[in-house]
XYZ file of C-alpha atoms in Angstrom:
684
model
C -21.666 -19.202 19.702
C -20.145 -22.665 20.034
C -23.169 -24.552 18.703
C -24.208 -24.405 15.059
C -27.925 -23.926 14.523
C -29.039 -24.621 10.953
C -31.581 -22.253 9.447
C -34.213 -23.204 6.856
C -32.814 -20.567 4.490
C -29.185 -21.747 4.568
C -29.280 -23.953 1.473
C -31.285 -21.389 -0.488
C -28.846 -18.618 0.430
C -25.832 -20.689 -0.585
C -27.512 -21.578 -3.878
C -28.264 -17.889 -4.443
C -24.581 -16.988 -4.182
C -23.618 -19.790 -6.551
C -26.159 -18.939 -9.219
C -25.487 -15.202 -8.954
C -21.789 -15.904 -9.482
C -22.622 -17.777 -12.671
C -24.933 -14.982 -13.880
C -22.595 -12.110 -12.982
C -19.619 -13.615 -14.796
C -21.794 -14.900 -17.616
C -23.282 -11.513 -18.414
C -19.836 -9.891 -18.396
C -18.495 -12.774 -20.480
C -15.378 -12.341 -18.386
C -14.210 -13.403 -14.966
C -13.902 -16.352 -12.618
C -17.115 -18.131 -11.591
C -15.514 -21.231 -10.072
C -14.027 -19.886 -6.837
C -17.152 -17.899 -5.835
C -19.280 -20.994 -6.380
C -16.907 -23.119 -4.311
C -16.629 -20.575 -1.497
C -20.352 -19.804 -1.295
C -21.065 -22.018 1.765
C -18.277 -20.646 3.973
C -19.105 -17.108 2.855
C -22.681 -17.638 3.980
C -21.626 -19.028 7.362
C -19.135 -16.233 7.975
C -21.337 -13.312 6.991
C -24.595 -14.485 8.569
C -23.145 -15.867 11.831
C -19.934 -14.034 12.649
C -19.050 -10.983 10.625
C -19.626 -7.713 12.473
C -20.177 -4.734 10.186
C -22.852 -2.157 9.448
C -23.562 -1.784 5.710
C -25.226 1.560 6.386
C -21.929 2.857 7.786
C -19.130 0.968 6.086
C -16.504 3.008 7.961
C -17.570 2.038 11.484
C -14.144 1.818 13.081
C -14.526 -1.422 15.027
C -16.037 -3.375 12.150
C -14.549 -6.718 11.254
C -12.313 -6.467 8.197
C -12.729 -8.782 5.222
C -10.080 -9.242 2.549
C -10.596 -11.235 -0.617
C -6.965 -12.034 -1.300
C -7.967 -14.493 -3.996
C -8.680 -12.072 -6.835
C -10.200 -14.934 -8.818
C -13.233 -14.739 -6.545
C -13.944 -11.023 -7.008
C -17.562 -11.603 -8.067
C -18.151 -13.226 -4.668
C -17.328 -10.048 -2.770
C -19.676 -7.949 -4.894
C -22.501 -10.460 -4.397
C -22.044 -10.426 -0.622
C -21.972 -6.616 -0.513
C -25.195 -6.482 -2.513
C -27.006 -9.041 -0.345
C -25.932 -7.284 2.857
C -27.265 -3.933 1.647
C -24.110 -1.965 0.905
C -24.288 0.704 -1.802
C -24.237 -1.881 -4.565
C -27.440 -2.482 -6.512
C -28.478 -5.363 -8.709
C -27.780 -3.107 -11.684
C -24.227 -2.753 -10.402
C -23.870 -6.538 -10.324
C -25.145 -6.695 -13.885
C -22.501 -4.133 -14.879
C -19.645 -6.327 -13.615
C -16.367 -5.478 -15.373
C -18.000 -2.770 -17.469
C -16.427 0.652 -17.937
C -16.935 3.062 -15.008
C -19.020 0.551 -13.029
C -18.890 0.053 -9.256
C -17.902 -3.551 -9.927
C -14.521 -3.419 -11.682
C -12.572 -6.508 -12.691
C -10.996 -6.773 -9.241
C -12.077 -5.113 -5.977
C -10.759 -1.572 -5.554
C -10.671 0.381 -2.304
C -12.119 3.918 -2.498
C -14.184 2.794 -5.479
C -16.777 0.357 -4.154
C -18.444 0.794 -0.772
C -17.381 -1.939 1.633
C -14.105 -2.872 -0.068
C -11.272 -2.606 2.467
C -8.248 -3.086 0.200
C -7.546 -3.360 -3.499
C -6.746 -6.948 -4.429
C -6.221 -8.874 -7.625
C -2.466 -9.457 -7.815
C -2.286 -12.678 -5.851
C -0.849 -12.678 -2.346
C -1.188 -8.931 -1.824
C -4.468 -9.218 0.042
C -3.037 -11.886 2.333
C -0.295 -9.488 3.403
C -2.789 -6.604 3.642
C -4.749 -8.778 6.072
C -1.669 -9.156 8.253
C -1.338 -5.361 8.296
C -5.001 -4.937 9.236
C -4.577 -7.396 12.097
C -1.407 -5.649 13.305
C -3.239 -2.320 13.289
C -6.037 -3.694 15.465
C -3.566 -5.241 17.897
C -1.669 -1.972 18.138
C -4.595 0.419 18.514
C -6.321 -1.924 20.937
C -3.197 -2.009 23.091
C -2.916 1.786 23.025
C -6.536 2.744 23.698
C -8.421 -0.161 25.285
C -8.954 0.045 29.034
C -10.613 -2.182 31.657
C -14.332 -2.391 30.813
C -13.636 -0.553 27.547
C -12.676 -3.162 24.959
C -13.164 -0.623 22.195
C -10.983 -1.986 19.430
C -11.329 -5.761 19.217
C -12.359 -6.662 15.688
C -11.218 -9.673 13.673
C -9.660 -9.695 10.220
C -10.883 -12.446 7.899
C -8.998 -13.289 4.714
C -10.125 -15.582 1.901
C -7.100 -16.984 0.111
C -6.371 -19.608 -2.510
C -3.644 -21.762 -3.970
C -2.345 -18.934 -6.149
C -1.962 -16.591 -3.183
C -0.079 -19.202 -1.192
C 2.338 -19.707 -4.086
C 3.259 -16.009 -4.073
C 6.317 -15.050 -2.047
C 4.649 -11.966 -0.580
C 2.134 -14.179 1.236
C 4.935 -16.324 2.651
C 6.766 -13.268 3.957
C 3.634 -11.892 5.595
C 2.560 -15.257 7.036
C 5.969 -15.771 8.609
C 5.841 -12.393 10.332
C 2.200 -12.888 11.407
C 3.137 -16.121 13.146
C 6.030 -14.441 14.943
C 3.727 -11.618 16.032
C 1.139 -14.086 17.399
C -1.788 -12.323 15.732
C -4.736 -14.187 17.215
C -7.142 -11.740 15.577
C -6.264 -12.953 12.061
C -8.308 -15.761 10.478
C -7.440 -16.961 6.985
C -9.776 -19.306 5.128
C -7.885 -21.225 2.460
C -9.915 -22.323 -0.558
C -8.142 -25.642 -1.050
C -9.622 -26.648 -4.407
C -6.409 -27.867 -6.061
C -7.018 -25.824 -9.206
C -5.076 -22.965 -10.747
C -5.187 -21.504 -14.253
C -2.718 -24.087 -15.565
C -4.850 -26.937 -14.232
C -4.496 -29.187 -11.210
C -2.028 -27.807 -8.675
C -0.255 -31.169 -8.847
C 1.762 -29.678 -11.709
C 3.473 -27.056 -9.524
C 2.170 -26.821 -5.944
C 2.513 -30.010 -3.917
C 3.867 -28.736 -0.612
C 2.245 -29.581 2.694
C 0.445 -26.334 3.522
C -0.394 -27.486 7.042
C 3.213 -28.205 7.957
C 4.310 -24.939 6.407
C 1.905 -22.872 8.495
C 2.535 -24.880 11.645
C 6.213 -24.006 11.215
C 5.233 -20.335 10.947
C 3.513 -20.591 14.332
C -0.077 -20.667 13.069
C -3.029 -22.714 14.248
C -4.104 -24.954 11.346
C -7.680 -26.254 11.175
C -9.349 -28.452 8.574
C -12.808 -28.724 7.048
C -12.933 -31.708 4.708
C -16.303 -30.931 3.114
C -16.313 -27.251 2.214
C -19.123 -27.845 -0.249
C -21.845 -28.782 2.230
C -20.773 -29.159 5.865
C -21.877 -25.800 7.269
C -21.603 -27.065 10.843
C -17.926 -27.951 10.385
C -17.213 -24.545 8.866
C -18.985 -22.880 11.751
C -17.020 -24.913 14.289
C -13.707 -24.086 12.625
C -14.403 -20.348 12.748
C -15.412 -20.640 16.419
C -12.136 -22.419 17.176
C -10.178 -19.817 15.215
C -11.740 -16.977 17.178
C -10.979 -18.754 20.453
C -7.223 -18.938 19.725
C -5.776 -15.663 21.009
C -2.032 -16.246 20.618
C -1.797 -17.551 17.060
C -3.226 -16.593 13.694
C -5.376 -19.325 12.188
C -5.608 -20.798 8.721
C -8.637 -22.980 7.987
C -7.859 -25.431 5.184
C -11.222 -25.760 3.468
C -11.568 -28.535 0.909
C -13.894 -27.230 -1.786
C -14.940 -28.157 -5.294
C -14.317 -25.317 -7.691
C -17.448 -24.437 -9.648
C -19.610 -26.635 -7.423
C -22.850 -27.520 -9.213
C -21.513 -26.853 -12.699
C -21.059 -29.567 -15.302
C -17.352 -28.649 -15.161
C -17.044 -28.624 -11.386
C -13.647 -29.623 -10.076
C -11.801 -28.683 -13.284
C -9.812 -25.663 -14.397
C -12.414 -25.180 -17.127
C -14.619 -23.404 -14.596
C -11.741 -21.370 -13.153
C -11.324 -18.455 -15.535
C -14.142 -18.713 -18.059
C -17.901 -18.067 -17.870
C -20.224 -21.049 -17.710
C -22.051 -21.864 -20.924
C -25.766 -20.913 -20.978
C -26.954 -24.528 -20.784
C -24.645 -25.130 -17.818
C -26.088 -22.126 -15.991
C -29.626 -23.374 -16.615
C -28.656 -26.843 -15.392
C -27.081 -25.305 -12.285
C -30.253 -23.396 -11.422
C -32.442 -26.425 -11.986
C -30.213 -28.477 -9.691
C -30.720 -25.935 -6.892
C -34.457 -25.532 -7.501
C -34.207 -22.058 -9.012
C -36.060 -20.879 -12.153
C -33.664 -21.942 -14.925
C -34.579 -19.101 -17.289
C -34.545 -16.302 -14.713
C -31.249 -14.429 -14.488
C -29.980 -12.711 -11.333
C -32.664 -14.407 -9.270
C -32.591 -13.736 -5.526
C -35.324 -15.312 -3.380
C -36.890 -13.061 -0.770
C -35.732 -15.350 2.033
C -32.120 -14.794 0.995
C -32.506 -11.026 1.147
C -34.254 -11.378 4.514
C -31.431 -13.523 5.891
C -28.760 -11.014 4.934
C -30.858 -8.088 6.061
C -30.977 -9.698 9.502
C -27.178 -9.908 9.495
C -26.984 -6.249 8.510
C -29.357 -5.240 11.288
C -27.227 -7.164 13.777
C -24.233 -5.146 12.607
C -26.108 -1.866 12.967
C -27.077 -2.819 16.513
C -23.476 -3.672 17.351
C -22.314 -0.313 16.073
C -24.953 1.461 18.148
C -23.772 -0.386 21.251
C -20.171 0.481 20.386
C -21.031 4.161 20.005
C -22.581 4.112 23.477
C -19.440 2.485 24.850
C -17.319 5.115 23.112
C -19.395 7.875 24.721
C -18.784 6.386 28.154
C -15.100 6.040 27.322
C -15.007 9.760 26.524
C -16.195 10.520 30.052
C -13.731 8.175 31.714
C -10.738 8.870 29.479
C -11.250 12.245 27.790
C -7.637 12.674 26.658
C -7.411 9.228 25.083
C -10.840 9.641 23.508
C -9.895 12.941 21.912
C -6.727 11.483 20.441
C -8.486 8.357 19.184
C -11.278 10.415 17.608
C -8.707 12.585 15.871
C -6.857 9.582 14.518
C -10.053 7.944 13.291
C -10.880 11.167 11.437
C -7.535 11.041 9.646
C -6.432 14.467 10.876
C -2.945 15.104 12.206
C -2.376 17.012 15.471
C -2.468 20.793 15.204
C 0.949 22.356 14.812
C 2.912 19.147 14.284
C 4.762 20.740 11.365
C 6.372 23.234 13.737
C 8.548 20.395 15.011
C 10.235 19.938 11.611
C 13.972 20.740 11.733
C 15.127 23.893 9.904
C 18.684 24.360 8.663
C 21.101 27.086 7.548
C 24.308 26.751 5.520
C 26.229 27.056 8.794
C 24.874 23.693 9.941
C 27.185 20.715 9.365
C 26.945 18.525 6.278
C 25.078 15.277 6.903
C 23.787 12.370 4.857
C 20.132 12.770 3.975
C 19.458 9.398 5.664
C 20.737 11.044 8.870
C 18.622 14.112 8.170
C 15.640 11.783 7.863
C 16.458 10.315 11.266
C 16.545 13.823 12.724
C 13.102 14.536 11.268
C 11.677 11.334 12.721
C 13.235 12.120 16.092
C 11.706 15.602 16.052
C 8.192 14.738 14.875
C 7.559 11.360 16.536
C 6.610 12.790 19.952
C 4.008 14.977 18.232
C 2.703 12.226 15.913
C 1.536 9.063 17.712
C 0.013 8.085 14.342
C 3.459 7.157 12.981
C 4.162 3.430 13.041
C 6.930 1.859 11.048
C 10.159 0.013 10.768
C 12.830 -1.445 8.548
C 13.513 -4.624 6.595
C 16.472 -5.617 8.792
C 18.394 -2.432 8.005
C 17.564 -0.288 11.027
C 21.170 0.734 11.643
C 21.607 1.749 7.998
C 18.204 3.330 7.368
C 18.327 5.164 10.730
C 14.602 4.757 11.338
C 14.509 3.785 15.020
C 13.828 6.820 17.189
C 15.485 6.610 20.592
C 13.000 5.613 23.258
C 10.440 4.030 20.947
C 9.235 0.537 21.826
C 9.169 -2.388 19.426
C 5.827 -3.770 18.259
C 6.146 -7.314 19.575
C 4.029 -9.894 21.418
C 4.380 -9.146 25.132
C 5.246 -12.792 25.782
C 8.541 -12.410 23.909
C 9.911 -9.772 26.246
C 11.010 -7.812 23.174
C 8.319 -5.157 23.306
C 4.536 -4.980 23.299
C 1.623 -4.333 20.960
C 1.512 -0.671 21.953
C 5.001 -0.333 20.467
C 5.378 1.621 17.254
C 8.601 0.204 15.780
C 8.199 -2.869 13.572
C 11.022 -5.334 12.941
C 10.029 -6.574 9.488
C 13.041 -8.808 8.941
C 14.339 -9.279 5.407
C 10.867 -9.143 3.872
C 10.661 -6.049 1.652
C 7.651 -7.148 -0.388
C 5.721 -8.351 2.629
C 6.631 -5.141 4.455
C 5.191 -2.955 1.707
C 1.962 -4.933 1.458
C 1.571 -5.073 5.250
C 2.003 -1.293 5.378
C -0.879 -0.966 2.917
C -3.009 -2.902 5.390
C -1.863 -0.753 8.310
C -2.984 2.363 6.471
C -6.222 0.801 5.266
C -7.230 0.108 8.857
C -7.183 3.802 9.753
C -5.560 5.839 12.492
C -2.021 4.913 11.434
C 0.503 6.550 9.102
C 2.952 3.752 8.275
C 6.562 4.167 7.226
C 8.851 1.424 5.978
C 12.542 1.367 5.185
C 15.180 -0.395 3.113
C 17.858 0.507 0.563
C 16.381 2.213 -2.501
C 17.588 -0.660 -4.654
C 15.512 -3.119 -2.648
C 12.302 -1.182 -3.036
C 12.297 -3.042 -6.347
C 11.619 -6.246 -4.397
C 8.377 -4.637 -3.248
C 7.270 -3.206 -6.595
C 3.880 -4.940 -6.521
C 3.022 -3.522 -3.115
C 4.254 -0.021 -4.006
C 2.108 -0.026 -7.129
C -0.969 -0.995 -5.111
C -0.167 1.719 -2.539
C -0.486 4.270 -5.315
C -3.558 2.707 -6.917
C -5.279 2.319 -3.542
C -4.315 5.779 -2.227
C -2.448 4.389 0.775
C -0.320 6.952 2.596
C 2.758 4.774 3.017
C 6.140 6.473 3.419
C 9.228 4.636 2.163
C 12.545 5.670 3.702
C 14.854 4.447 0.926
C 18.506 5.029 1.716
C 21.793 4.371 -0.130
C 20.219 5.866 -3.207
C 22.930 6.100 -5.878
C 26.526 5.359 -6.820
C 27.219 7.400 -3.704
C 26.938 4.236 -1.622
C 30.293 3.335 -3.150
C 31.954 0.035 -2.363
C 28.836 -2.177 -2.436
C 28.904 -1.700 -6.183
C 26.420 -2.186 -9.046
C 24.353 -4.868 -7.279
C 23.287 -2.258 -4.726
C 23.399 0.948 -6.791
C 19.837 1.754 -7.962
C 20.511 3.279 -11.373
C 17.065 2.531 -12.835
C 14.873 2.460 -9.719
C 13.996 6.153 -9.649
C 12.718 6.002 -13.253
C 10.310 3.231 -12.317
C 9.031 4.928 -9.178
C 8.651 8.335 -10.835
C 6.522 6.702 -13.532
C 3.946 5.350 -11.065
C 0.813 7.539 -10.976
C -0.075 8.993 -7.570
C 3.335 8.334 -6.049
C 5.655 11.117 -4.874
C 9.330 10.244 -5.310
C 11.472 12.668 -3.298
C 15.224 13.068 -3.674
C 16.161 15.844 -1.231
C 19.448 17.719 -1.516
C 19.813 18.925 2.088
C 18.175 19.257 5.485
C 15.405 21.684 4.559
C 14.475 19.622 1.520
C 14.332 16.490 3.686
C 12.007 18.251 6.120
C 9.921 19.406 3.148
C 9.622 15.829 1.901
C 8.209 14.732 5.257
C 5.952 17.788 5.411
C 4.340 17.082 2.044
C 4.206 13.313 2.543
C 2.414 13.641 5.871
C -0.045 16.133 4.392
C -0.729 13.877 1.390
C -3.256 11.526 2.962
C -4.041 9.664 -0.264
C -0.575 9.425 -1.795
C 2.391 7.172 -0.974
C 5.873 8.671 -0.945
C 9.375 7.326 -1.466
C 12.300 9.258 0.033
C 15.504 8.638 -1.919
C 18.239 9.333 0.628
C 22.008 9.472 0.467
C 24.648 7.552 2.342
C 27.212 10.345 1.861
C 27.165 13.726 3.601
C 25.459 16.670 1.877
C 25.980 20.358 2.724
C 23.054 22.547 3.737
C 22.462 24.890 0.839
C 22.074 28.654 0.645
C 18.579 29.412 -0.618
C 16.831 26.198 0.373
C 13.788 26.413 2.635
C 11.037 24.007 3.605
C 8.434 26.240 1.961
C 10.276 26.471 -1.362
C 11.179 22.792 -1.513
C 7.583 21.824 -0.673
C 6.638 22.973 -4.182
C 8.653 20.097 -5.619
C 11.092 22.355 -7.483
C 12.492 25.865 -7.093
C 15.290 28.174 -8.138
C 18.131 27.600 -5.715
C 20.558 30.045 -7.292
C 19.331 32.760 -9.667
C 21.018 35.095 -12.115
C 19.717 37.433 -14.795
C 20.390 36.787 -18.470
C 21.682 33.319 -17.770
C 23.727 31.390 -20.282
C 22.316 28.105 -18.980
C 20.260 26.503 -16.202
C 21.311 23.297 -14.469
C 18.436 21.323 -12.930
C 19.347 18.588 -10.483
C 18.211 16.616 -7.453
C 19.606 15.086 -4.288
C 23.313 14.549 -3.863
C 24.145 16.052 -7.266
C 22.779 19.520 -6.444
C 25.978 20.528 -4.566
C 28.001 19.281 -7.547
C 25.883 21.414 -9.890
C 26.429 24.363 -7.560
C 30.185 23.818 -7.694
C 30.036 23.758 -11.489
C 28.056 27.017 -11.524
C 30.626 28.638 -9.243
C 33.479 27.579 -11.503
C 31.676 28.909 -14.571
C 30.933 32.208 -12.841
C 34.678 32.787 -12.509
C 34.857 32.543 -16.298
C 32.041 35.044 -16.746
C 29.427 32.394 -17.588
C 26.106 32.868 -15.796
C 24.369 29.683 -14.703
C 21.123 29.348 -12.792
C 20.560 26.345 -10.560
C 17.208 24.635 -10.025
C 16.658 21.957 -7.402
C 13.902 19.523 -8.376
C 13.466 17.121 -5.449
C 10.020 15.832 -6.489
C 8.785 15.799 -10.085
C 5.177 14.887 -9.321
C 4.727 17.651 -6.737
C 6.362 20.177 -9.060
C 4.044 19.087 -11.880
C 1.041 20.039 -9.731
C 2.160 23.659 -9.391
C 0.532 26.287 -11.581
C 1.941 26.790 -15.051
C 3.201 30.304 -14.364
C 5.302 29.078 -11.453
C 6.695 26.083 -13.345
C 7.662 28.244 -16.325
C 9.338 30.732 -13.992
C 11.504 27.947 -12.567
C 12.380 26.219 -15.850
C 12.096 29.272 -18.035
C 12.757 29.916 -21.692
C 15.783 31.821 -22.926
C 18.702 29.492 -22.296
C 19.377 25.753 -22.521
C 18.678 23.579 -19.500
C 20.976 20.704 -18.505
C 19.848 18.012 -16.056
C 22.287 16.313 -13.711
C 21.636 13.177 -11.673
C 23.790 10.150 -10.780
C 21.078 7.822 -12.070
C 19.551 6.957 -15.420
C 18.686 10.089 -17.408
C 15.333 8.659 -18.545
C 12.522 11.088 -17.791
C 14.651 14.204 -17.445
C 13.835 15.107 -21.068
C 10.603 16.600 -19.755
C 12.519 19.175 -17.714
C 15.717 19.759 -19.696
C 17.136 20.083 -23.181
C 20.209 17.987 -22.421
C 20.803 15.313 -19.801
C 23.886 14.101 -17.928
C 23.809 10.961 -15.794
C 24.704 7.304 -15.889
C 24.522 5.465 -19.219
C 24.672 2.004 -17.623
C 25.463 0.278 -14.317
C 27.560 1.857 -11.603
C 30.876 0.614 -10.195
C 32.423 -0.586 -6.957
C 34.880 1.668 -5.148
C 35.138 4.658 -2.799
C 32.217 6.882 -3.718
C 34.294 9.940 -4.706
C 36.283 7.756 -7.094
C 33.068 6.330 -8.536
C 31.666 9.839 -9.107
C 34.929 10.803 -10.778
C 34.829 7.710 -13.013
C 31.461 8.793 -14.403
C 32.354 12.459 -14.720
C 29.945 13.675 -12.068
C 32.246 16.277 -10.578
C 32.104 20.054 -10.471
C 34.921 20.603 -13.002
C 33.580 18.075 -15.510
C 30.004 19.358 -15.303
C 31.385 22.859 -15.888
C 33.125 21.550 -19.020
C 29.954 19.785 -20.169
C 27.981 22.964 -19.560
C 30.275 24.983 -21.820
C 29.732 22.455 -24.618
C 25.959 22.715 -24.201
C 26.051 26.510 -24.220
C 28.218 26.556 -27.343
C 25.956 24.073 -29.122
C 22.790 26.095 -28.537
C 24.486 29.376 -29.452
C 25.576 27.809 -32.717
C 22.006 26.664 -33.371
C 20.792 30.227 -32.841
C 17.228 31.273 -32.177
C 15.135 31.395 -29.037
C 15.515 28.462 -26.622
C 12.046 27.541 -25.433
C 11.392 25.917 -22.053
C 11.084 22.129 -22.347
C 7.836 22.460 -20.365
C 6.150 24.149 -23.318
C 4.519 21.395 -25.346
C 1.756 21.188 -27.912
C -0.136 18.621 -25.803
């Protein structure tokens, strides 16, 4: 594979990609034609000479992974999928960016066949690519054996100037260099154009020196518009380097062939009709024929697809032989590829009674991980330099590190992410996208905000990423308002398809893990305390797994208090004080709003029932609790620095004060008179 052999159809195929890019974006009257036109030659070289995948089975496990980190080139990925014979027709290309089409404005995983990860927000795909490469390195180290090199694919990432400006890409690139990921090849579209114009206005760093300092191999192709042989040679050299990731700096002309080539005018706007006609004439295509694909182009890409199908067939034969030689490993690998967890793993979850000692929920999380890790080899995760605080390292687990460092090996399951929260979240999305891995990541809840872009894409992309987010309220005390996440829960609870858990005790913590590990298409965030929490009478894994339940029940209640996490024991204390005064208060624990919302209406109305006012209590912002309560008690603004009990007292979140607040609420609603209807009962 070291020698480039030109084919008579190469120039025609490259021209096809360029003209299709102009037509696709032109018909939509929206999008970015320039980058696809500039990257057409290297795309052709990669997908016809190197890329191993079977379009007829896009989930073949050992396929090469391709990530279009540069969202401005989204039309390019759709064109390549169509030419290769994925489930994307010419009509789908013509429907680019139209409602409910298979070709949305940016590539979306689970939506379009052949798309590995959802990209668009710049830099995310770069970090996803690092996660995909880490997954291959890990699973290959765990399951490959002599003569059975089962898992050995490459990850290819197309990136651009915008991606390299984003901090998330820098974080991921730094870690990839440390991890010596020789299976990762990034092709940098170095066209010197961003939406604001020439990158000279804002991006003048030396990219080569930057990546050399990260520990990458840096290669150059000076003519990315025409020199197919140089592109081929660079990819060969990248594949040959086994101890470093590679970035190929590819000098291209954005919008090559257009009258506006090389300018930002072709970056984010469709070409004018006369420009498209001129482009087609220049390449010898019928100027008035839209979406024209010569037969020889289809034939060329069909040959690449057939090569991929043959490779998969050979791999399946190798896998069958592996099953004979290593039946135990084969069974486990097959299970992990299928996405199923081992039978009976949930029986390892810790169960608690009120007699068990009070512990911080971050410690309870550690106990869950310690209990389930031996039964779940699928778990792979780590912390953003807060291992000792997040309590995520299970005793006996090995670090995921290059063997040459002496710090661990690629079969290790614990990842030292360093202080890179955003990169960590986006890398975890890539780990899950690869398959066979359930990733968890950890930091303080406040610092999940650093990773907001990656968390959002986890939810949109249906990545089962578990966030262990500790130090979750004013309960962390002395670190003060800079570290106390007053508003963070509101943000995370508002994200569709994300389960935000705030467990109140040991059983609720086990329930959070139980549901999160069962939810294969939903990310989860565990909001965990620094301070000790008692194990509560009435809590069970089964009850908490419904997202909300009645922890303490009475008939003919005067009020219900609904709470979560570390404030549930405080609400219970308030209820006990009120009981001594003859005031009946029910207590509802609501550890996960989104899971509770999925329960049937009869159950939800039985938990938050009509008949008496409902008061919510949480040491965070009260925003959102209006859905579940008539009145809300929480923090009106930032927290404060001091011993945590003093901070709780400062804000009135104590048993005696909540009892006093409760009496005011009860009196107010009695004065109003009439039936108090559950806040869950709405017109719409």
